[in-house]
Every structure is written in structure tokens, then in C-alpha cells.
């Protein structure tokens, strides 16, 4: 029972950290969508209102994209395939959900080891899910 509680606590910690980072990115994107620099013409960022009304938009490859809206849509819309993220040098793009997830712990010992993994980078894409525009670091502050 204690092991299960520990694993659950570690997983919840990962989720909370991810949600708080994503909420910040969502607010920043909503407030600064006209100030994204040279990438603005290549980046489609749906608004919270449009997502709640119409669902996540889908790109030509059938991938949904937009900000992870956390508790606003839990159960109904889920998490998009491409999640809005801010990478190195302030570049805003999308990270693939499957690339962000990483390994899942099966035991408390594995969970502890995962806490000490070195930082890793995942590609940051335009909304098409193909064009790489930067890197998003996990376990390291993006600069």
C-alpha cells in the first residue's frame, strides 16, 4: 500500500509540474499571440474559446493541436496530440504528446531513478507536426 501511494505521489508531482508549465504557456500564447516573432505565420494557436466550442483543430496529418487546457476539459477533449510549448530561445511551437511522456515507472525504485534522469530534448514542431522549429527540454530550464 505504501509503495502504491509513493508511486501515485510521484506521478501526481509530474502531472502538477507539467500542468503549471502548460498553464503559463497557454496564458502567454493567449496574451502574446501577435508577438511570436518570425514564426507567427507558421504557427496556428487556437484560442481556449474555440477549443471549448469546436474541439481541438486537426492538422493535415490528423493530429490535434493546441494548448493542454488541464482541468478545463478533462474527460471531454483530452490532451491534444501536439501540445503548445515554449522551447529554447523563447521559440513557441508544439511538442508531440508521445515524445513528452517518456518512460513510465512500474515500481517505486524505478520512479526514484526517473527523478534523476538527465535532461532530454524533444523536437518542437510547427502545427503541421512535421516541420521542426526548435527544441523543448524536459528536466532543464528552457532559455
XYZ file of C-alpha atoms in Angstrom:
143
model
C 0.000 0.000 0.000
C 2.807 2.440 0.879
C 4.593 1.679 -2.390
C 1.436 2.378 -4.382
C 0.923 5.638 -2.513
C 4.522 6.659 -3.215
C 4.234 5.896 -6.944
C 0.936 7.778 -7.110
C 2.529 10.760 -5.353
C 5.454 10.818 -7.792
C 3.131 10.607 -10.791
C 0.919 13.388 -9.416
C 4.008 15.541 -8.928
C 4.950 15.082 -12.599
C 1.395 15.939 -13.665
C 1.205 19.051 -11.471
C 4.534 20.380 -12.694
C 3.527 19.771 -16.296
C 0.144 21.452 -15.829
C 1.637 24.524 -14.178
C 4.160 24.911 -17.010
C 1.481 24.404 -19.637
C -0.870 26.919 -17.968
C 1.871 29.530 -18.119
C 2.458 28.789 -21.808
C -1.262 28.934 -22.541
C -1.618 32.340 -20.865
C 1.469 33.617 -22.657
C 0.200 32.390 -26.004
C -3.249 33.921 -25.413
C -1.722 37.254 -24.396
C 1.087 37.374 -26.954
C -0.166 35.513 -29.997
C 0.557 38.557 -32.166
C 4.133 38.841 -30.863
C 5.668 35.478 -31.734
C 8.405 36.811 -33.966
C 9.227 35.197 -37.298
C 7.323 32.011 -36.521
C 3.921 33.642 -36.134
C 2.931 32.997 -39.753
C 3.819 29.295 -39.415
C 2.181 28.767 -36.042
C -1.543 28.310 -35.606
C -2.599 28.688 -31.964
C -6.282 28.025 -31.340
C -7.964 30.051 -28.591
C -9.404 28.439 -25.460
C -12.853 29.600 -26.504
C -12.640 27.951 -29.930
C -11.340 24.712 -28.415
C -14.153 24.573 -25.863
C -16.724 25.333 -28.566
C -15.415 23.274 -31.501
C -12.765 20.956 -30.047
C -9.090 20.882 -30.925
C -8.330 21.644 -34.571
C -6.764 18.882 -36.651
C -3.802 19.320 -38.994
C -3.429 17.674 -42.427
C -1.911 14.580 -40.741
C -4.937 14.069 -38.493
C -3.148 15.273 -35.336
C -4.985 17.520 -32.910
C -3.084 20.570 -31.698
C -3.358 23.382 -29.169
C -2.634 24.186 -25.546
C -3.169 21.495 -22.916
C -6.078 23.071 -21.103
C -5.686 20.990 -17.955
C -8.846 20.786 -15.870
C -10.947 22.917 -18.236
C -11.669 19.978 -20.492
C -10.759 16.890 -18.538
C -12.605 13.896 -19.877
C -14.252 15.681 -22.791
C -11.468 16.728 -25.125
C -8.453 15.090 -23.533
C -4.955 16.284 -24.400
C -4.046 17.201 -27.987
C -1.508 15.159 -29.950
C 0.629 18.306 -30.355
C 0.881 20.375 -27.167
C 1.741 24.068 -27.211
C 5.194 24.585 -25.675
C 7.927 27.180 -25.416
C 11.389 25.871 -26.226
C 14.923 27.152 -26.387
C 15.392 30.857 -27.029
C 11.672 31.520 -26.445
C 10.547 29.704 -29.594
C 6.893 28.723 -29.348
C 5.715 25.615 -31.128
C 4.248 22.187 -30.467
C 5.723 19.131 -28.759
C 4.300 15.692 -29.521
C 2.457 14.203 -26.564
C 4.039 10.781 -27.128
C 7.541 12.283 -27.101
C 6.859 14.221 -23.897
C 5.582 11.226 -21.924
C 8.836 9.311 -21.599
C 9.200 6.118 -19.558
C 6.556 5.084 -17.030
C 7.702 3.736 -13.631
C 6.487 0.290 -12.606
C 7.972 0.313 -9.097
C 8.876 2.973 -6.520
C 12.539 2.256 -7.245
C 12.017 2.989 -10.944
C 10.174 6.199 -10.024
C 13.153 7.349 -7.960
C 15.537 6.613 -10.833
C 13.317 8.574 -13.230
C 13.574 11.587 -10.924
C 17.328 11.621 -11.523
C 17.369 11.284 -15.303
C 19.497 13.790 -17.179
C 17.648 16.492 -19.141
C 16.463 15.437 -22.571
C 15.323 17.376 -25.596
C 12.320 16.655 -27.784
C 11.704 18.360 -31.122
C 9.475 21.429 -31.209
C 7.257 21.430 -34.302
C 5.094 23.820 -36.297
C 1.395 22.923 -36.117
C 1.831 20.503 -39.034
C 3.652 18.088 -36.696
C 6.420 17.642 -39.284
C 8.413 20.873 -39.532
C 10.943 21.035 -36.685
C 11.406 24.619 -35.488
C 13.356 24.095 -32.270
C 13.899 22.006 -29.143
C 11.901 21.643 -25.948
C 13.895 20.463 -22.946
C 12.484 18.195 -20.259
C 14.226 18.405 -16.905
C 16.047 21.616 -17.807
C 15.028 25.238 -17.918
C 14.337 26.348 -21.495
C 16.170 29.566 -22.325
